Amino acid sequence: WGNVLKQSQHAPNVLPAQFQTFQSAASSPTIAALTAATCTPSIDAALQYYGTASLKVVATGAATLAFSGYPVPIQPATRWFCSFQIYAPSGVSGSLTVKTAGGTTIVEDFTVAAASSWQQVWALFDLSTCADSQATWEFAFNAAVTVHLDGMQMCAAPKPLAGLPPFNSTQ
């Protein structure tokens, strides 16, 4: 798997504007449209991975954080490789859910060990039987925790999983 992800450079992958917590044209970082339950999202310009800020999430218990609506255009009947960077000094477990406008929902659980550096989380979401052309993300965190999120990206994944381009390392 590691070698598949280390392919040569290519045009940047999709980095949906709706998922960005920073904008290169903005004079200051802005936050995406979010729906939060049992957590408080905010911009943290002091800690970032790619941009000028990260999305800080302070969960007071089991929490969910969803990007509002179905803003990401996707090609119907496609598999999607989704990735994000997370800073979780105390560790965290939770899930990333991809939901389509037509009601398809796929959940992938993740566990991130406590670390004093950014870590990448990724999953392959098989929407090959789905005719929808829009999707969105939802995070769930299983306990009270403070994390930072940055670098949320999606890339269409070929079948079989070969020749997958590396994710764009810039905004």
mmCIF file of C-alpha atoms in Angstrom:
data_model
loop_
_atom_site.group_PDB
_atom_site.id
_atom_site.type_symbol
_atom_site.label_atom_id
_atom_site.label_comp_id
_atom_site.label_asym_id
_atom_site.label_seq_id
_atom_site.Cartn_x
_atom_site.Cartn_y
_atom_site.Cartn_z
ATOM 1 C CA TRP A 1 0.000 0.000 0.000
ATOM 2 C CA GLY A 2 2.794 2.381 0.882
ATOM 3 C CA ASN A 3 4.380 2.111 -2.564
ATOM 4 C CA VAL A 4 1.035 2.752 -4.242
ATOM 5 C CA LEU A 5 0.825 6.061 -2.401
ATOM 6 C CA LYS A 6 4.334 7.121 -3.454
ATOM 7 C CA GLN A 7 3.609 7.618 -7.144
ATOM 8 C CA SER A 8 5.081 10.424 -9.213
ATOM 9 C CA GLN A 9 3.782 13.994 -9.134
ATOM 10 C CA HIS A 10 0.624 14.888 -11.016
ATOM 11 C CA ALA A 11 -2.028 17.564 -11.109
ATOM 12 C CA PRO A 12 -3.421 18.336 -7.635
ATOM 13 C CA ASN A 13 -6.199 16.197 -6.238
ATOM 14 C CA VAL A 14 -9.538 17.558 -5.200
ATOM 15 C CA LEU A 15 -9.250 19.685 -2.086
ATOM 16 C CA PRO A 16 -12.870 20.803 -1.774
ATOM 17 C CA ALA A 17 -13.236 24.470 -0.932
ATOM 18 C CA GLN A 18 -16.107 23.457 1.338
ATOM 19 C CA PHE A 19 -13.657 21.465 3.481
ATOM 20 C CA GLN A 20 -10.988 24.136 3.729
ATOM 21 C CA THR A 21 -10.437 25.962 6.955
ATOM 22 C CA PHE A 22 -8.236 28.410 5.113
ATOM 23 C CA GLN A 23 -8.441 30.257 1.836
ATOM 24 C CA SER A 24 -5.468 31.609 -0.072
ATOM 25 C CA ALA A 25 -7.454 34.628 -1.308
ATOM 26 C CA ALA A 26 -8.818 35.499 2.127
ATOM 27 C CA SER A 27 -7.067 38.010 4.328
ATOM 28 C CA SER A 28 -7.676 35.720 7.296
ATOM 29 C CA PRO A 29 -8.639 32.052 7.673
ATOM 30 C CA THR A 30 -12.318 31.201 7.385
ATOM 31 C CA ILE A 31 -14.274 28.220 8.647
ATOM 32 C CA ALA A 32 -16.314 25.867 6.486
ATOM 33 C CA ALA A 33 -20.096 25.495 6.917
ATOM 34 C CA LEU A 34 -20.385 22.934 9.718
ATOM 35 C CA THR A 35 -22.991 21.210 11.851
ATOM 36 C CA ALA A 36 -21.575 20.362 15.273
ATOM 37 C CA ALA A 37 -23.012 18.216 18.086
ATOM 38 C CA THR A 38 -21.283 18.008 21.498
ATOM 39 C CA CYS A 39 -18.250 19.817 20.119
ATOM 40 C CA THR A 40 -17.045 23.307 19.311
ATOM 41 C CA PRO A 41 -15.173 23.872 16.050
ATOM 42 C CA SER A 42 -12.982 26.931 15.574
ATOM 43 C CA ILE A 43 -10.079 28.231 13.532
ATOM 44 C CA ASP A 44 -6.589 27.889 15.027
ATOM 45 C CA ALA A 45 -4.073 30.009 13.154
ATOM 46 C CA ALA A 46 -1.275 28.976 15.543
ATOM 47 C CA LEU A 47 -1.312 25.302 14.505
ATOM 48 C CA GLN A 48 -1.529 24.119 10.901
ATOM 49 C CA TYR A 49 -0.320 21.403 8.551
ATOM 50 C CA TYR A 50 -0.904 22.748 5.021
ATOM 51 C CA GLY A 51 -2.548 26.134 5.152
ATOM 52 C CA THR A 52 -2.549 29.157 7.366
ATOM 53 C CA ALA A 53 -4.797 27.555 10.004
ATOM 54 C CA SER A 54 -6.338 24.288 11.117
ATOM 55 C CA LEU A 55 -9.818 23.334 12.232
ATOM 56 C CA LYS A 56 -9.717 22.928 16.013
ATOM 57 C CA VAL A 57 -12.402 20.631 17.427
ATOM 58 C CA VAL A 58 -13.073 20.546 21.158
ATOM 59 C CA ALA A 59 -15.393 17.625 21.927
ATOM 60 C CA THR A 60 -17.007 17.532 25.360
ATOM 61 C CA GLY A 61 -18.087 13.903 24.918
ATOM 62 C CA ALA A 62 -19.045 11.641 22.043
ATOM 63 C CA ALA A 63 -19.393 14.185 19.250
ATOM 64 C CA THR A 64 -20.136 14.632 15.558
ATOM 65 C CA LEU A 65 -18.928 17.259 13.131
ATOM 66 C CA ALA A 66 -20.418 17.371 9.645
ATOM 67 C CA PHE A 67 -19.846 19.580 6.645
ATOM 68 C CA SER A 68 -23.241 21.103 5.860
ATOM 69 C CA GLY A 69 -25.100 19.968 2.790
ATOM 70 C CA TYR A 70 -23.677 17.834 -0.019
ATOM 71 C CA PRO A 71 -21.079 20.185 -1.451
ATOM 72 C CA VAL A 72 -18.467 17.953 -3.084
ATOM 73 C CA PRO A 73 -19.053 17.034 -6.711
ATOM 74 C CA ILE A 74 -18.068 13.404 -7.329
ATOM 75 C CA GLN A 75 -18.124 11.213 -10.382
ATOM 76 C CA PRO A 76 -20.942 8.650 -10.085
ATOM 77 C CA ALA A 77 -19.974 4.982 -9.703
ATOM 78 C CA THR A 78 -16.468 5.748 -8.426
ATOM 79 C CA ARG A 79 -14.258 4.702 -5.546
ATOM 80 C CA TRP A 80 -12.823 7.564 -3.504
ATOM 81 C CA PHE A 81 -9.606 7.683 -1.534
ATOM 82 C CA CYS A 82 -10.159 10.158 1.318
ATOM 83 C CA SER A 83 -7.454 11.516 3.574
ATOM 84 C CA PHE A 84 -6.967 14.092 6.278
ATOM 85 C CA GLN A 85 -4.258 15.198 8.673
ATOM 86 C CA ILE A 86 -5.000 15.117 12.391
ATOM 87 C CA TYR A 87 -3.153 16.477 15.385
ATOM 88 C CA ALA A 88 -4.273 14.527 18.464
ATOM 89 C CA PRO A 89 -1.806 14.891 21.354
ATOM 90 C CA SER A 90 -4.007 12.688 23.587
ATOM 91 C CA GLY A 91 -4.969 10.246 20.824
ATOM 92 C CA VAL A 92 -8.490 9.757 19.510
ATOM 93 C CA SER A 93 -10.828 7.148 18.095
ATOM 94 C CA GLY A 94 -13.751 7.876 15.880
ATOM 95 C CA SER A 95 -15.004 7.516 12.345
ATOM 96 C CA LEU A 96 -15.129 9.267 9.015
ATOM 97 C CA THR A 97 -18.402 8.935 7.132
ATOM 98 C CA VAL A 98 -18.965 9.788 3.491
ATOM 99 C CA LYS A 99 -22.628 10.526 2.732
ATOM 100 C CA THR A 100 -24.032 11.083 -0.728
ATOM 101 C CA ALA A 101 -26.960 13.279 -1.660
ATOM 102 C CA GLY A 102 -28.965 10.151 -2.576
ATOM 103 C CA GLY A 103 -28.569 8.577 0.850
ATOM 104 C CA THR A 104 -25.597 6.237 0.466
ATOM 105 C CA THR A 105 -23.549 6.224 3.678
ATOM 106 C CA ILE A 106 -20.184 4.539 4.225
ATOM 107 C CA VAL A 107 -18.431 4.635 7.599
ATOM 108 C CA GLU A 108 -14.754 3.934 8.255
ATOM 109 C CA ASP A 109 -13.483 3.794 11.838
ATOM 110 C CA PHE A 110 -10.082 5.148 12.820
ATOM 111 C CA THR A 111 -7.851 5.202 15.885
ATOM 112 C CA VAL A 112 -4.999 7.664 16.196
ATOM 113 C CA ALA A 113 -2.323 7.134 18.835
ATOM 114 C CA ALA A 114 -1.269 9.992 21.078
ATOM 115 C CA ALA A 115 1.465 11.959 19.304
ATOM 116 C CA SER A 116 3.028 15.378 19.368
ATOM 117 C CA SER A 117 2.989 15.614 15.570
ATOM 118 C CA TRP A 118 0.481 15.497 12.730
ATOM 119 C CA GLN A 119 -0.688 12.080 11.508
ATOM 120 C CA GLN A 120 -2.468 11.084 8.301
ATOM 121 C CA VAL A 121 -5.717 9.133 8.332
ATOM 122 C CA TRP A 122 -7.058 7.698 5.097
ATOM 123 C CA ALA A 123 -9.764 5.345 3.862
ATOM 124 C CA LEU A 124 -11.076 3.961 0.609
ATOM 125 C CA PHE A 125 -14.800 4.574 0.071
ATOM 126 C CA ASP A 126 -16.365 2.349 -2.587
ATOM 127 C CA LEU A 127 -19.228 4.255 -4.191
ATOM 128 C CA SER A 128 -18.995 2.202 -7.402
ATOM 129 C CA THR A 129 -22.649 1.143 -7.145
ATOM 130 C CA CYS A 130 -23.831 4.665 -6.321
ATOM 131 C CA ALA A 131 -25.207 6.971 -9.020
ATOM 132 C CA ASP A 132 -24.917 10.113 -6.887
ATOM 133 C CA SER A 133 -22.839 13.066 -8.015
ATOM 134 C CA GLN A 134 -22.433 14.858 -4.660
ATOM 135 C CA ALA A 135 -21.100 13.816 -1.266
ATOM 136 C CA THR A 136 -20.061 15.231 2.080
ATOM 137 C CA TRP A 137 -18.052 14.180 5.131
ATOM 138 C CA GLU A 138 -18.958 13.647 8.763
ATOM 139 C CA PHE A 139 -16.552 13.020 11.627
ATOM 140 C CA ALA A 140 -17.484 11.259 14.860
ATOM 141 C CA PHE A 141 -15.295 11.320 17.941
ATOM 142 C CA ASN A 142 -15.926 8.703 20.630
ATOM 143 C CA ALA A 143 -14.965 10.738 23.710
ATOM 144 C CA ALA A 144 -14.077 14.168 25.022
ATOM 145 C CA VAL A 145 -10.968 15.224 23.132
ATOM 146 C CA THR A 146 -9.306 18.196 21.468
ATOM 147 C CA VAL A 147 -7.984 17.617 17.952
ATOM 148 C CA HIS A 148 -6.949 19.697 14.957
ATOM 149 C CA LEU A 149 -7.871 18.749 11.379
ATOM 150 C CA ASP A 150 -6.236 19.943 8.174
ATOM 151 C CA GLY A 151 -5.515 18.805 4.619
ATOM 152 C CA MET A 152 -8.842 17.092 3.907
ATOM 153 C CA GLN A 153 -8.650 15.679 0.382
ATOM 154 C CA MET A 154 -10.436 13.280 -1.961
ATOM 155 C CA CYS A 155 -9.102 11.477 -5.004
ATOM 156 C CA ALA A 156 -10.855 9.102 -7.405
ATOM 157 C CA ALA A 157 -9.296 5.658 -6.941
ATOM 158 C CA PRO A 158 -8.871 3.203 -9.819
ATOM 159 C CA LYS A 159 -9.815 -0.444 -9.539
ATOM 160 C CA PRO A 160 -7.657 -2.343 -8.863
ATOM 161 C CA LEU A 161 -5.886 0.096 -6.571
ATOM 162 C CA ALA A 162 -2.803 0.793 -8.677
ATOM 163 C CA GLY A 163 -1.284 4.005 -9.908
ATOM 164 C CA LEU A 164 -3.025 6.053 -7.239
ATOM 165 C CA PRO A 165 -1.446 9.490 -7.333
ATOM 166 C CA PRO A 166 0.011 11.010 -4.177
ATOM 167 C CA PHE A 167 -2.052 13.588 -2.407
ATOM 168 C CA ASN A 168 -1.248 17.197 -3.013
ATOM 169 C CA SER A 169 1.021 18.475 -0.272
ATOM 170 C CA THR A 170 0.105 22.110 -0.721
ATOM 171 C CA GLN A 171 -3.083 24.082 -0.385
#
